[in-house]
Short mmCIF file of C-alpha atoms in Angstrom, two decimals:
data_model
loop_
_atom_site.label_atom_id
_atom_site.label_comp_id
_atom_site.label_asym_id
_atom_site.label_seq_id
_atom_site.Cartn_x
_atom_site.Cartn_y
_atom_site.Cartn_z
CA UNK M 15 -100.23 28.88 -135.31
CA UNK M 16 -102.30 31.80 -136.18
CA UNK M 17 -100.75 34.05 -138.77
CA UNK M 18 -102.30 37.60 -138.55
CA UNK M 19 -103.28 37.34 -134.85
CA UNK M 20 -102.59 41.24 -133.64
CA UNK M 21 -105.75 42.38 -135.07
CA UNK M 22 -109.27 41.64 -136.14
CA UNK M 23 -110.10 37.76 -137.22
CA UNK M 24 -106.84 36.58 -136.56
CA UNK M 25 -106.81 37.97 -132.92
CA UNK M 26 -110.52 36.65 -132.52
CA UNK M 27 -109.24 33.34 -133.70
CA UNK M 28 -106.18 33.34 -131.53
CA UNK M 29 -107.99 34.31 -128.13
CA UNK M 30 -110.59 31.04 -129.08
CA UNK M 31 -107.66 28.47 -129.21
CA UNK M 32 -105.62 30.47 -126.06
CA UNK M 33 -109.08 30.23 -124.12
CA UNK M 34 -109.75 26.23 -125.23
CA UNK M 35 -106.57 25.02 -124.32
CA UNK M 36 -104.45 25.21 -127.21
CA UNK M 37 -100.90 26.48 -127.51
CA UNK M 38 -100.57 29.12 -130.05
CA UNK M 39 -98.20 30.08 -131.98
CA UNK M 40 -99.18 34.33 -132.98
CA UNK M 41 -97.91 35.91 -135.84
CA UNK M 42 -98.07 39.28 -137.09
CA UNK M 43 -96.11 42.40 -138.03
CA UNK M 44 -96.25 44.39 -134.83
CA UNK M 45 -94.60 42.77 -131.79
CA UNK M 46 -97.08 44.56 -129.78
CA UNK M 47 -100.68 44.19 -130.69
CA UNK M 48 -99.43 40.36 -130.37
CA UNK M 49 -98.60 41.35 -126.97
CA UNK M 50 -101.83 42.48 -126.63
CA UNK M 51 -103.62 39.63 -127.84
CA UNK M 52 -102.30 37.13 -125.60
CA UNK M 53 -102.90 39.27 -122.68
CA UNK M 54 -106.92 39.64 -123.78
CA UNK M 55 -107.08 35.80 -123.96
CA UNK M 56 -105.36 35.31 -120.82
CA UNK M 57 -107.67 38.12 -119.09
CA UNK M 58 -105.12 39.88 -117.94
CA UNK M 59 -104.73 44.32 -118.81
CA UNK M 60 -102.71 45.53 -121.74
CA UNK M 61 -99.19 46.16 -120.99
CA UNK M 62 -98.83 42.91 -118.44
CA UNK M 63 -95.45 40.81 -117.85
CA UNK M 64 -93.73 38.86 -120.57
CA UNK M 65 -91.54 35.86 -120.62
CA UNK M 66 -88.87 35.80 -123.22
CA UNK M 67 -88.34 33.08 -125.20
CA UNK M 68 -84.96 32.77 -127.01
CA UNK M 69 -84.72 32.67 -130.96
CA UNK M 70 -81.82 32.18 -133.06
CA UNK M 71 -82.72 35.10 -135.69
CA UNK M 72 -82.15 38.40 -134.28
CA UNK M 73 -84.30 39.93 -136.25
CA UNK M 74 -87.43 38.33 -134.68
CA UNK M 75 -88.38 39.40 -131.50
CA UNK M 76 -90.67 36.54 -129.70
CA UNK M 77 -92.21 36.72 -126.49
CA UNK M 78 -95.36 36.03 -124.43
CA UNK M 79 -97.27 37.21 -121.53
CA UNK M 80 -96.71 34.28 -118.73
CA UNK M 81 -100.23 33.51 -118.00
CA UNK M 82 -100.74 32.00 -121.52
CA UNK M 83 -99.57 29.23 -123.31
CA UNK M 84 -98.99 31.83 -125.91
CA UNK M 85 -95.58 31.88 -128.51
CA UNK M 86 -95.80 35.85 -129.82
CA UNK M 87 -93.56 36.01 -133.14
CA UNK M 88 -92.71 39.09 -135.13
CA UNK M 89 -93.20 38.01 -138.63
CA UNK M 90 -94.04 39.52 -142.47
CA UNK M 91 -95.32 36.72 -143.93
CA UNK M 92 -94.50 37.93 -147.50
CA UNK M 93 -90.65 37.27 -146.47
CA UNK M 94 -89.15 33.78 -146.59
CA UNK M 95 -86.64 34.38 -143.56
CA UNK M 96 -89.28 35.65 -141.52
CA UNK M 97 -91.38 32.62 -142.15
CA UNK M 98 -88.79 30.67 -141.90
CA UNK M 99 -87.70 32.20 -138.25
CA UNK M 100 -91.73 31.71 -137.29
CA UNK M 101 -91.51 28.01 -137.46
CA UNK M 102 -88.07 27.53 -136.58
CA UNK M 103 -89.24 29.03 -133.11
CA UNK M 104 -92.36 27.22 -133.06
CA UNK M 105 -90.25 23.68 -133.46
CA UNK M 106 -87.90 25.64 -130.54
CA UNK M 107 -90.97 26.14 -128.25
CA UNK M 108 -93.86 23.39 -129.30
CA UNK M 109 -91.92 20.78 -130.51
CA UNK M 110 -94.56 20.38 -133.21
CA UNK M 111 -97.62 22.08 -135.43
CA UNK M 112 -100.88 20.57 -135.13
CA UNK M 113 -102.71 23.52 -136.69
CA UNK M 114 -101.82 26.62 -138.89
CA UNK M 115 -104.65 29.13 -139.70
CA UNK M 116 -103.16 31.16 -142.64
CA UNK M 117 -104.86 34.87 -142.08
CA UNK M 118 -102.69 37.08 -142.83
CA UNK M 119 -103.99 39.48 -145.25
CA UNK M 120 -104.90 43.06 -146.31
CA UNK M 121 -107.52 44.83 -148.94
CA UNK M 122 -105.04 47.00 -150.32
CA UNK M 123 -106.17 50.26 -151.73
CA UNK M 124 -109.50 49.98 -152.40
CA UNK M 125 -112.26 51.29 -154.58
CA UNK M 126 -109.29 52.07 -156.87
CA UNK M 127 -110.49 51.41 -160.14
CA UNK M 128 -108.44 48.62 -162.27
CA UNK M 129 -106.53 51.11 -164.61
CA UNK M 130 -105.76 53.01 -161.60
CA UNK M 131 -104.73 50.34 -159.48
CA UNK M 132 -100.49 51.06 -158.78
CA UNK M 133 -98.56 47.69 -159.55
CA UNK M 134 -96.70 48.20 -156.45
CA UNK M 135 -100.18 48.00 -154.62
CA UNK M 136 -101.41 44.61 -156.67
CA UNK M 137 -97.87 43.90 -155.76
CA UNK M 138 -98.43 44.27 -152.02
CA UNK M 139 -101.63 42.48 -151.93
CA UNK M 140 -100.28 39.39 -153.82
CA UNK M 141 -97.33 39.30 -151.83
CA UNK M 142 -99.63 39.18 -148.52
CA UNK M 143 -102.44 37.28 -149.21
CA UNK M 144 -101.29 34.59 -151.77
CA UNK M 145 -97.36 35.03 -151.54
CA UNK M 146 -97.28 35.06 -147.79
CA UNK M 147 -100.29 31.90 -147.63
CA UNK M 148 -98.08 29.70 -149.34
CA UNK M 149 -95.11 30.19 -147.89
CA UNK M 150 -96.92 29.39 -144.55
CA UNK M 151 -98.70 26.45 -145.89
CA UNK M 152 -95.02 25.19 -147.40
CA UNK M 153 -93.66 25.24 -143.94
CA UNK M 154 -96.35 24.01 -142.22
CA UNK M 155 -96.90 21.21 -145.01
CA UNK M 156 -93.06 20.59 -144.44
CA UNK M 157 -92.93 20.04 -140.68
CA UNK M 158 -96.46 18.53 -140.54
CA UNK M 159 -95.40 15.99 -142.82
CA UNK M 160 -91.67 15.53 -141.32
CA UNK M 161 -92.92 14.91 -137.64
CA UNK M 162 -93.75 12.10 -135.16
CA UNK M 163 -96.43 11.60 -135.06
CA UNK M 164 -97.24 12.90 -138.76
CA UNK M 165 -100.22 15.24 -139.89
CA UNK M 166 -101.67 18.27 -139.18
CA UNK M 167 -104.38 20.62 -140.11
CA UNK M 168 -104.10 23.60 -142.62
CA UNK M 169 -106.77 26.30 -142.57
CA UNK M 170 -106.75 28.62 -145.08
CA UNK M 171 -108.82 32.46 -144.36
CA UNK M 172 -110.50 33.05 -147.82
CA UNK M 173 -113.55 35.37 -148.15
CA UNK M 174 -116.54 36.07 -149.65
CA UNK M 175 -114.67 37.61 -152.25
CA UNK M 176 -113.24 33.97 -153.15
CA UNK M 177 -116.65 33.82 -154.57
CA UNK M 178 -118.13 37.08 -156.11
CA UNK M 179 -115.76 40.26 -156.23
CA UNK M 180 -116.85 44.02 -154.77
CA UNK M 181 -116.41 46.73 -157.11
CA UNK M 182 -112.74 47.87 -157.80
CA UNK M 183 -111.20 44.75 -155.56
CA UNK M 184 -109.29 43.15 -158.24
CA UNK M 185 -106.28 42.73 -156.33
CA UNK M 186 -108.13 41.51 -152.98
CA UNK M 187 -110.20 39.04 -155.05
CA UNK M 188 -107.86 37.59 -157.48
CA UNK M 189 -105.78 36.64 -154.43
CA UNK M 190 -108.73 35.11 -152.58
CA UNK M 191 -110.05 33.06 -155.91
CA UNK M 192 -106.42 31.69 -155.75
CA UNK M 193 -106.43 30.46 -152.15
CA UNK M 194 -109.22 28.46 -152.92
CA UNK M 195 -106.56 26.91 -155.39
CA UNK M 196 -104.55 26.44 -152.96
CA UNK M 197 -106.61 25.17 -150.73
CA UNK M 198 -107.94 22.15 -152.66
CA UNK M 199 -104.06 21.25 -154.19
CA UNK M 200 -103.30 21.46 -150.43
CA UNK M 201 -106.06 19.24 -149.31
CA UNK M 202 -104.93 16.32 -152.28
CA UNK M 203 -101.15 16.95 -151.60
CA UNK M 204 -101.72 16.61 -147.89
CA UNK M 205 -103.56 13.17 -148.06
CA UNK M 206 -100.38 10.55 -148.50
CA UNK M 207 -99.62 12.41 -144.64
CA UNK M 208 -102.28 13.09 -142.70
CA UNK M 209 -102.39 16.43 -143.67
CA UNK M 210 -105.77 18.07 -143.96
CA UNK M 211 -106.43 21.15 -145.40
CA UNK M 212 -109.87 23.34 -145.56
CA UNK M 213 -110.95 26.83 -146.22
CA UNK M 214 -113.45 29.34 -144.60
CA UNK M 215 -114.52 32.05 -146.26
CA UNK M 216 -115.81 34.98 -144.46
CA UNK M 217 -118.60 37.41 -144.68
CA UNK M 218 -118.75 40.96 -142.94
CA UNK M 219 -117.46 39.94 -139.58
CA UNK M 220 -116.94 42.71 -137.12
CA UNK M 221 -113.50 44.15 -137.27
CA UNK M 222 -111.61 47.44 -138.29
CA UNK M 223 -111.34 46.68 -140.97
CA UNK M 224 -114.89 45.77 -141.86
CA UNK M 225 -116.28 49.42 -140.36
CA UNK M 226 -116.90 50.93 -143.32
CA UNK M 227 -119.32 48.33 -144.46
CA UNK M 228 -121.89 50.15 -141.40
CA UNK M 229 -121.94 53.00 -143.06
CA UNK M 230 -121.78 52.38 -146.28
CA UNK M 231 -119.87 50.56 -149.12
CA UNK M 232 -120.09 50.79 -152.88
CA UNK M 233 -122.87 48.10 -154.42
CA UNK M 234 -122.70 46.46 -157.91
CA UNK M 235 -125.20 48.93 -158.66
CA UNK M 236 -122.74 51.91 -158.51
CA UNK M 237 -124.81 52.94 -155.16
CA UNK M 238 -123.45 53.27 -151.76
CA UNK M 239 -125.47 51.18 -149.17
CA UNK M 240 -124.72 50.25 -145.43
CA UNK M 241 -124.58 46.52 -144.60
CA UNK M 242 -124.74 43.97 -141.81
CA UNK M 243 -122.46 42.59 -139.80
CA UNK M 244 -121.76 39.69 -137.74
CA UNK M 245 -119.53 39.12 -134.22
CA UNK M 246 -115.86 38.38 -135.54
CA UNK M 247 -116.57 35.70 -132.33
CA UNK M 248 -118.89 33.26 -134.45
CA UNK M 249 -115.92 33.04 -136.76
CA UNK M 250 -113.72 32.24 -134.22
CA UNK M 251 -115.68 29.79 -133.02
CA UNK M 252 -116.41 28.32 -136.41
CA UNK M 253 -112.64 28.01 -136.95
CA UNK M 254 -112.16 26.17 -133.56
CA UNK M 255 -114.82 23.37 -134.76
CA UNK M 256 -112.86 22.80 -137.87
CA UNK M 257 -109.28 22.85 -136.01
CA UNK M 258 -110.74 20.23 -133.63
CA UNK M 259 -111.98 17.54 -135.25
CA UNK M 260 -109.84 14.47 -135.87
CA UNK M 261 -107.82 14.11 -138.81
CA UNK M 262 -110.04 11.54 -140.45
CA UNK M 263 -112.58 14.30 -140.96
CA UNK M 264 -111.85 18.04 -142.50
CA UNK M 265 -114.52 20.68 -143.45
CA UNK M 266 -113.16 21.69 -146.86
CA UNK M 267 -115.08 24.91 -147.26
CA UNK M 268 -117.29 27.06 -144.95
CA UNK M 269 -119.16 29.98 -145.08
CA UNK M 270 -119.88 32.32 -142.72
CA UNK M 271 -121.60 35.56 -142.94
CA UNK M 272 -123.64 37.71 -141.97
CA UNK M 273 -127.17 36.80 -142.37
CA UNK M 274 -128.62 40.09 -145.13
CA UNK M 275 -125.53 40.76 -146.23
CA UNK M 276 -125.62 40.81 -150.09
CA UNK M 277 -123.79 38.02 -151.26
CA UNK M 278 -126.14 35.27 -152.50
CA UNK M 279 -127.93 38.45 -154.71
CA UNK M 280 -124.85 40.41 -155.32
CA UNK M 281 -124.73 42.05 -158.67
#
C-alpha cells in the first residue's frame, strides 16, 4: 500500500513496486491522478480502461486500470472511515498487507511566519502528516499482526525536515520530528510480530512540489538561494530496497538527498 500515490514521491514509489512485481494498494484524495498512476506504471496512455472492483463503503470509489496489478482507493487519510474503507478493500482484494509506505503529506502554507501561522492550517498539516500516518500505521499494525502468515513492513516518509527545520515550517517540521517518534515506537511495538518498521527521510527530490527549491527558497540566512535537486526515481528505488528485504533485516532510517543541497551546513 502506498498512501499518497497520485502525485510526486508517492506516485514515483508506486510505479517502482507496480513495475517489480508487487501488488499495490494506491491511495490518495483524487480518484483520478490514481488512475493515472497505475496507467504510467503499466505503460499504457492516460485515460485507459478500468476494472471495477467492488467495495462495501459507498463513499470510496476503487478501481484499476486492467493491465496492472494495481488496487486504486479514494482515501483522506486524516479520516478514520476512509482509512478504515482503504484496508477493508485491500483485505477484499489482496487478502493481506505485506508493505505500507505512509506518504501522505502536505507543507501547508508556507513561509508563513509562526505568529501568523492560522490554527486551522497547523490544524491541516497535523491532521495529514502525523494524524493521517498513524491511523495508517494502526491499521496496517492491526492486520499485519492479525494475519497468516504474521508480519509486515511499515515505512514511514519523513524528511529532511525530521532533522533541521526551513524557515517558517513549524507546522511541516513538528509533524516530521514526530514521525520519527513514531517510527521508532513502531519499530519496538512491531517486534513481538514480525512487524518491521523504518523511516526515510527525503531531501529535494524532483516533484511539484519541490519546484520552487530551482529557483529559489528562503535560507537560514534570511536570503533567497536556488538549490539542487535529485530524480524523485532514486527515492523510489531506495524505498523498493528497504520494502524488499526479509523481515529479519529493516533499514531503520535513510537519507536521501540531493548531493549540495544544504542540509549537513544548514543554518
Amino acid at each position: 500500500m502506498v498512501t499518497g500515490a497520485g502525485s510526486g514521491i508517492g506516485r514515483s514509489v508506486a510505479v517502482e513496486l507496480l513495475r517489480a512485481g508487487w501488488s499495490v494498494a494506491l491511495a490518495g484524495r483524487r480518484k483520478e491522478t490514481l488512475e493515472e498512476t497505475a496507467a504510467i506504471a503499466a505503460g499504457v496512455s492516460e485515460g485507459a480502461a478500468v476494472r471495477p472492483v467492488p467495495h462495501a463503503e459507498e463513499s470510496t470509489e476503487v478501481n484499476a486500470p486492467a493491465e496492472t496489478d494495481a488496487l486504486c482507493v479514494r482515501t483522506d487519510v486524516s479520516r478514520p472511515e476512509d482509512v478504515a474503507a482503504l484496508f477493508s478493500a485491500v483485505r477484499d482484494r489482496f487478502g493481506r498487507l505485506d508493505l505500507l509506505f505512509n506518504n501522505a503529506g502536505t507543507f501547508g502554507p508556507g513561509g508563513v511566519p509562526v505568529d501568523e501561522l492560522e490554527y486551522d492550517a497547523w490544524r491541516h498539516v497535523v491532521d495529514t502528516n502525523l494524524n493521517g500516518a498513524f491511523l495508517c500505521a494502526q491499521a496496517a499494525f492491526r492486520q499485519m499482526k492479525e494475519q497468516d502468515p504474521q508480519g509486515g513492513r511499515i515505512i514511514n516518509n519523513g524528511s529532511i525536515s525530521a532533522h533541521v527545520p526551513r524557515p517558517h515550517s513549524i507546522a511541516y517540521t513538528a509533524t516530521k520530528h514526530a514521525l520519527t517518534g513514531l517510527t521508532k515506537s513502531l519499530s519496538l511495538d512491531g517486534r513481538p510480530y514480525r512487524i518491521a518498521c523504518g523511516q526515510i527521510d527525503i531531501g529535494n527530490a524532483a516533484t511539484d512540489m519541490t519546484e520552487r527549491m530551482r529557483t529559489g527558497i528562503l535560507q537560514a540566512n534570511g536570503e533567497l538561494a536556488p538549490e539542487p535537486v535529485m530524480d524523485v526515481s532514486d527515492v523510489a528505488r531506495t524505498v523498493r530496497h528497504m520494502a524488499e528485504l526479509p523481515l529479519e533485516a529493516n533499514v531503520q532510517f535513510a537519507t536521501v538527498l540531493a548531493t549540495n543541497m544544504p542540509f549537513v551546513g544548514r543554518g
